[in-house]
Amino acid sequence: MFNFLKKKSSPKDELHALATGKLIPLEQVADDVFSQKMMGDGFAVQPDTGEIVAPITGKIESIFPTKHALTISTSTGLELMLHLGLDTVELNGAPFSLNVSEGQMVTAGEPLVKMDLAAVTAAGKETTVIVVITNMDVVAELTTVEKRSVTAGEVVQEISLK
């Protein structure tokens, strides 16, 4: 009867670890563009294996020609960029094998990319994988991330949308 008195709950999303390894707050990533949140907020994982999975259910919007980054959009309007390694654009896609294509729908935890960690390291690059919310203007609140061990697909961050 008094439904108009109830506060409308804002939509929520959950971000999942995109790899098994050590979860790292974005501020601690060894790259100023990410650590200073110039592209948005999110988290990183120092991967133990090269299996990279979808951090959220959504649509693959774009895959960079060098395969080191891709973007995903969700039905709630969230836009994410996944960045595989630091300065890996210079590797021209060599250490990345894609399991997805642009326009494909994916579910959280679904394999996206196989990353050859040894090849990335041998090239003198960091293997840190990063998830960044690129449209922070739709985010009302984001839970903080603490350094810890995670398994690919595990929920690591919750988002309340405006």
PDB file of C-alpha atoms in Angstrom:
ATOM      1  CA  MET A   1       0.000   0.000   0.000  1.00  0.00           C
ATOM      2  CA  PHE A   2       2.833   2.402   0.787  1.00  0.00           C
ATOM      3  CA  ASN A   3       5.258   1.220  -1.911  1.00  0.00           C
ATOM      4  CA  PHE A   4       6.031   4.835  -2.796  1.00  0.00           C
ATOM      5  CA  LEU A   5       7.733   5.174   0.592  1.00  0.00           C
ATOM      6  CA  LYS A   6      10.215   2.398  -0.141  1.00  0.00           C
ATOM      7  CA  LYS A   7      13.582   3.525  -1.341  1.00  0.00           C
ATOM      8  CA  LYS A   8      14.199   2.274  -4.843  1.00  0.00           C
ATOM      9  CA  SER A   9      17.192  -0.039  -4.735  1.00  0.00           C
ATOM     10  CA  SER A  10      19.858   0.718  -7.268  1.00  0.00           C
ATOM     11  CA  PRO A  11      21.042  -2.029  -9.594  1.00  0.00           C
ATOM     12  CA  LYS A  12      24.113  -3.942  -8.514  1.00  0.00           C
ATOM     13  CA  ASP A  13      26.821  -5.850 -10.367  1.00  0.00           C
ATOM     14  CA  GLU A  14      29.571  -8.161  -9.202  1.00  0.00           C
ATOM     15  CA  LEU A  15      33.054  -8.290 -10.647  1.00  0.00           C
ATOM     16  CA  HIS A  16      34.839 -11.640 -10.622  1.00  0.00           C
ATOM     17  CA  ALA A  17      38.571 -12.364 -10.600  1.00  0.00           C
ATOM     18  CA  LEU A  18      39.711 -12.677 -14.219  1.00  0.00           C
ATOM     19  CA  ALA A  19      42.547 -15.024 -13.215  1.00  0.00           C
ATOM     20  CA  THR A  20      43.766 -17.190 -10.367  1.00  0.00           C
ATOM     21  CA  GLY A  21      46.516 -15.446  -8.433  1.00  0.00           C
ATOM     22  CA  LYS A  22      47.053 -12.481  -6.117  1.00  0.00           C
ATOM     23  CA  LEU A  23      44.315  -9.821  -6.050  1.00  0.00           C
ATOM     24  CA  ILE A  24      45.797  -6.311  -6.034  1.00  0.00           C
ATOM     25  CA  PRO A  25      44.090  -2.960  -5.373  1.00  0.00           C
ATOM     26  CA  LEU A  26      44.310  -0.827  -8.508  1.00  0.00           C
ATOM     27  CA  GLU A  27      46.325   1.814  -6.611  1.00  0.00           C
ATOM     28  CA  GLN A  28      49.161  -0.712  -6.273  1.00  0.00           C
ATOM     29  CA  VAL A  29      49.542  -1.498  -9.992  1.00  0.00           C
ATOM     30  CA  ALA A  30      53.000  -0.572 -11.327  1.00  0.00           C
ATOM     31  CA  ASP A  31      51.598   1.731 -14.023  1.00  0.00           C
ATOM     32  CA  ASP A  32      50.492   5.313 -13.327  1.00  0.00           C
ATOM     33  CA  VAL A  33      47.630   5.254 -15.843  1.00  0.00           C
ATOM     34  CA  PHE A  34      45.994   2.466 -13.836  1.00  0.00           C
ATOM     35  CA  SER A  35      47.214   3.194 -10.297  1.00  0.00           C
ATOM     36  CA  GLN A  36      46.056   6.812 -10.527  1.00  0.00           C
ATOM     37  CA  LYS A  37      42.720   5.604 -11.949  1.00  0.00           C
ATOM     38  CA  MET A  38      43.021   7.789 -15.059  1.00  0.00           C
ATOM     39  CA  MET A  39      40.879   5.294 -17.010  1.00  0.00           C
ATOM     40  CA  GLY A  40      38.552   4.384 -14.142  1.00  0.00           C
ATOM     41  CA  ASP A  41      38.449   2.248 -11.005  1.00  0.00           C
ATOM     42  CA  GLY A  42      38.674  -1.504 -10.619  1.00  0.00           C
ATOM     43  CA  PHE A  43      41.257  -4.096  -9.569  1.00  0.00           C
ATOM     44  CA  ALA A  44      44.178  -6.185 -10.787  1.00  0.00           C
ATOM     45  CA  VAL A  45      45.362  -9.760 -10.425  1.00  0.00           C
ATOM     46  CA  GLN A  46      48.940 -11.012 -10.538  1.00  0.00           C
ATOM     47  CA  PRO A  47      48.114 -14.292 -12.328  1.00  0.00           C
ATOM     48  CA  ASP A  48      49.486 -17.718 -11.409  1.00  0.00           C
ATOM     49  CA  THR A  49      48.185 -19.208 -14.672  1.00  0.00           C
ATOM     50  CA  GLY A  50      47.517 -17.773 -18.109  1.00  0.00           C
ATOM     51  CA  GLU A  51      43.798 -18.605 -18.177  1.00  0.00           C
ATOM     52  CA  ILE A  52      41.930 -15.269 -18.336  1.00  0.00           C
ATOM     53  CA  VAL A  53      38.168 -15.421 -17.733  1.00  0.00           C
ATOM     54  CA  ALA A  54      35.295 -12.957 -18.039  1.00  0.00           C
ATOM     55  CA  PRO A  55      34.985 -10.805 -14.904  1.00  0.00           C
ATOM     56  CA  ILE A  56      31.285 -10.195 -15.633  1.00  0.00           C
ATOM     57  CA  THR A  57      28.462 -11.352 -17.863  1.00  0.00           C
ATOM     58  CA  GLY A  58      28.175  -9.153 -20.930  1.00  0.00           C
ATOM     59  CA  LYS A  59      29.042  -8.537 -24.560  1.00  0.00           C
ATOM     60  CA  ILE A  60      32.562  -8.356 -26.003  1.00  0.00           C
ATOM     61  CA  GLU A  61      32.460  -4.881 -27.548  1.00  0.00           C
ATOM     62  CA  SER A  62      36.004  -4.646 -28.856  1.00  0.00           C
ATOM     63  CA  ILE A  63      39.271  -6.532 -28.978  1.00  0.00           C
ATOM     64  CA  PHE A  64      42.402  -4.493 -29.568  1.00  0.00           C
ATOM     65  CA  PRO A  65      44.325  -5.626 -32.686  1.00  0.00           C
ATOM     66  CA  THR A  66      47.291  -6.453 -30.431  1.00  0.00           C
ATOM     67  CA  LYS A  67      44.991  -8.702 -28.300  1.00  0.00           C
ATOM     68  CA  HIS A  68      46.362  -7.155 -25.075  1.00  0.00           C
ATOM     69  CA  ALA A  69      43.047  -5.510 -24.174  1.00  0.00           C
ATOM     70  CA  LEU A  70      39.331  -5.947 -24.712  1.00  0.00           C
ATOM     71  CA  THR A  71      36.139  -4.243 -23.624  1.00  0.00           C
ATOM     72  CA  ILE A  72      32.904  -5.695 -22.250  1.00  0.00           C
ATOM     73  CA  SER A  73      29.528  -4.008 -21.745  1.00  0.00           C
ATOM     74  CA  THR A  74      26.761  -5.276 -19.471  1.00  0.00           C
ATOM     75  CA  SER A  75      22.970  -5.149 -19.615  1.00  0.00           C
ATOM     76  CA  THR A  76      23.084  -2.754 -16.625  1.00  0.00           C
ATOM     77  CA  GLY A  77      25.155  -0.248 -18.618  1.00  0.00           C
ATOM     78  CA  LEU A  78      28.565  -0.954 -17.106  1.00  0.00           C
ATOM     79  CA  GLU A  79      31.585  -0.740 -19.426  1.00  0.00           C
ATOM     80  CA  LEU A  80      34.806  -2.568 -18.566  1.00  0.00           C
ATOM     81  CA  MET A  81      38.241  -2.738 -20.084  1.00  0.00           C
ATOM     82  CA  LEU A  82      40.440  -5.769 -19.479  1.00  0.00           C
ATOM     83  CA  HIS A  83      44.136  -5.047 -19.877  1.00  0.00           C
ATOM     84  CA  LEU A  84      46.459  -8.055 -20.076  1.00  0.00           C
ATOM     85  CA  GLY A  85      49.905  -7.263 -18.734  1.00  0.00           C
ATOM     86  CA  LEU A  86      51.720  -3.928 -18.611  1.00  0.00           C
ATOM     87  CA  ASP A  87      53.203  -2.433 -21.799  1.00  0.00           C
ATOM     88  CA  THR A  88      52.170  -5.614 -23.628  1.00  0.00           C
ATOM     89  CA  VAL A  89      50.843  -3.657 -26.619  1.00  0.00           C
ATOM     90  CA  GLU A  90      54.477  -3.799 -27.812  1.00  0.00           C
ATOM     91  CA  LEU A  91      54.239  -7.612 -28.084  1.00  0.00           C
ATOM     92  CA  ASN A  92      51.810  -7.353 -31.041  1.00  0.00           C
ATOM     93  CA  GLY A  93      49.491 -10.074 -29.748  1.00  0.00           C
ATOM     94  CA  ALA A  94      52.105 -12.858 -29.744  1.00  0.00           C
ATOM     95  CA  PRO A  95      51.511 -14.138 -26.171  1.00  0.00           C
ATOM     96  CA  PHE A  96      47.682 -14.050 -26.406  1.00  0.00           C
ATOM     97  CA  SER A  97      45.318 -16.697 -27.812  1.00  0.00           C
ATOM     98  CA  LEU A  98      41.705 -15.502 -28.007  1.00  0.00           C
ATOM     99  CA  ASN A  99      38.729 -17.737 -27.211  1.00  0.00           C
ATOM    100  CA  VAL A 100      36.167 -15.010 -28.038  1.00  0.00           C
ATOM    101  CA  SER A 101      35.320 -12.553 -30.786  1.00  0.00           C
ATOM    102  CA  GLU A 102      33.746  -9.094 -30.955  1.00  0.00           C
ATOM    103  CA  GLY A 103      29.977  -9.129 -30.487  1.00  0.00           C
ATOM    104  CA  GLN A 104      30.017 -12.402 -28.538  1.00  0.00           C
ATOM    105  CA  MET A 105      28.032 -12.727 -25.315  1.00  0.00           C
ATOM    106  CA  VAL A 106      30.015 -14.149 -22.386  1.00  0.00           C
ATOM    107  CA  THR A 107      29.181 -15.178 -18.843  1.00  0.00           C
ATOM    108  CA  ALA A 108      31.255 -14.408 -15.759  1.00  0.00           C
ATOM    109  CA  GLY A 109      33.983 -17.018 -15.413  1.00  0.00           C
ATOM    110  CA  GLU A 110      33.966 -18.015 -19.095  1.00  0.00           C
ATOM    111  CA  PRO A 111      37.477 -18.374 -20.624  1.00  0.00           C
ATOM    112  CA  LEU A 112      38.362 -15.367 -22.795  1.00  0.00           C
ATOM    113  CA  VAL A 113      42.092 -15.476 -23.472  1.00  0.00           C
ATOM    114  CA  LYS A 114      45.044 -17.770 -22.892  1.00  0.00           C
ATOM    115  CA  MET A 115      48.027 -15.608 -21.930  1.00  0.00           C
ATOM    116  CA  ASP A 116      51.533 -17.067 -22.226  1.00  0.00           C
ATOM    117  CA  LEU A 117      52.938 -15.739 -18.944  1.00  0.00           C
ATOM    118  CA  ALA A 118      56.444 -17.050 -19.679  1.00  0.00           C
ATOM    119  CA  ALA A 119      56.551 -15.213 -23.033  1.00  0.00           C
ATOM    120  CA  VAL A 120      55.349 -11.966 -21.419  1.00  0.00           C
ATOM    121  CA  THR A 121      57.974 -12.267 -18.679  1.00  0.00           C
ATOM    122  CA  ALA A 122      60.706 -13.213 -21.190  1.00  0.00           C
ATOM    123  CA  ALA A 123      59.893 -10.008 -23.100  1.00  0.00           C
ATOM    124  CA  GLY A 124      60.581  -8.033 -19.899  1.00  0.00           C
ATOM    125  CA  LYS A 125      56.909  -7.134 -19.314  1.00  0.00           C
ATOM    126  CA  GLU A 126      54.699  -7.432 -16.222  1.00  0.00           C
ATOM    127  CA  THR A 127      51.955 -10.082 -16.328  1.00  0.00           C
ATOM    128  CA  THR A 128      49.499  -8.153 -14.128  1.00  0.00           C
ATOM    129  CA  VAL A 129      45.946  -8.335 -15.551  1.00  0.00           C
ATOM    130  CA  ILE A 130      43.619  -5.421 -14.894  1.00  0.00           C
ATOM    131  CA  VAL A 131      39.864  -4.758 -14.880  1.00  0.00           C
ATOM    132  CA  VAL A 132      38.850  -1.102 -15.141  1.00  0.00           C
ATOM    133  CA  ILE A 133      35.343   0.365 -15.128  1.00  0.00           C
ATOM    134  CA  THR A 134      35.655   2.946 -17.900  1.00  0.00           C
ATOM    135  CA  ASN A 135      32.313   4.665 -17.293  1.00  0.00           C
ATOM    136  CA  MET A 136      32.528   5.519 -13.600  1.00  0.00           C
ATOM    137  CA  ASP A 137      29.756   8.103 -14.070  1.00  0.00           C
ATOM    138  CA  VAL A 138      27.193   5.254 -13.762  1.00  0.00           C
ATOM    139  CA  VAL A 139      28.735   3.927 -10.526  1.00  0.00           C
ATOM    140  CA  ALA A 140      27.267   5.028  -7.185  1.00  0.00           C
ATOM    141  CA  GLU A 141      29.498   2.868  -4.976  1.00  0.00           C
ATOM    142  CA  LEU A 142      32.309   0.345  -5.353  1.00  0.00           C
ATOM    143  CA  THR A 143      33.568  -1.991  -2.638  1.00  0.00           C
ATOM    144  CA  THR A 144      37.273  -1.808  -1.811  1.00  0.00           C
ATOM    145  CA  VAL A 145      39.685  -4.549  -2.794  1.00  0.00           C
ATOM    146  CA  GLU A 146      42.163  -6.053  -0.342  1.00  0.00           C
ATOM    147  CA  LYS A 147      45.336  -7.862  -1.355  1.00  0.00           C
ATOM    148  CA  ARG A 148      44.718 -11.625  -1.132  1.00  0.00           C
ATOM    149  CA  SER A 149      44.790 -14.867  -3.087  1.00  0.00           C
ATOM    150  CA  VAL A 150      41.867 -15.421  -5.462  1.00  0.00           C
ATOM    151  CA  THR A 151      40.583 -18.084  -7.808  1.00  0.00           C
ATOM    152  CA  ALA A 152      39.425 -17.189 -11.318  1.00  0.00           C
ATOM    153  CA  GLY A 153      35.673 -16.527 -11.278  1.00  0.00           C
ATOM    154  CA  GLU A 154      35.534 -15.631  -7.571  1.00  0.00           C
ATOM    155  CA  VAL A 155      33.569 -12.453  -6.727  1.00  0.00           C
ATOM    156  CA  VAL A 156      36.098  -9.762  -5.757  1.00  0.00           C
ATOM    157  CA  GLN A 157      34.211  -6.474  -6.022  1.00  0.00           C
ATOM    158  CA  GLU A 158      30.604  -5.290  -5.818  1.00  0.00           C
ATOM    159  CA  ILE A 159      29.222  -2.274  -7.649  1.00  0.00           C
ATOM    160  CA  SER A 160      26.101  -0.242  -6.926  1.00  0.00           C
ATOM    161  CA  LEU A 161      24.936   1.620  -9.990  1.00  0.00           C
ATOM    162  CA  LYS A 162      23.195   5.002 -10.063  1.00  0.00           C
TER     163      LYS A 162
END
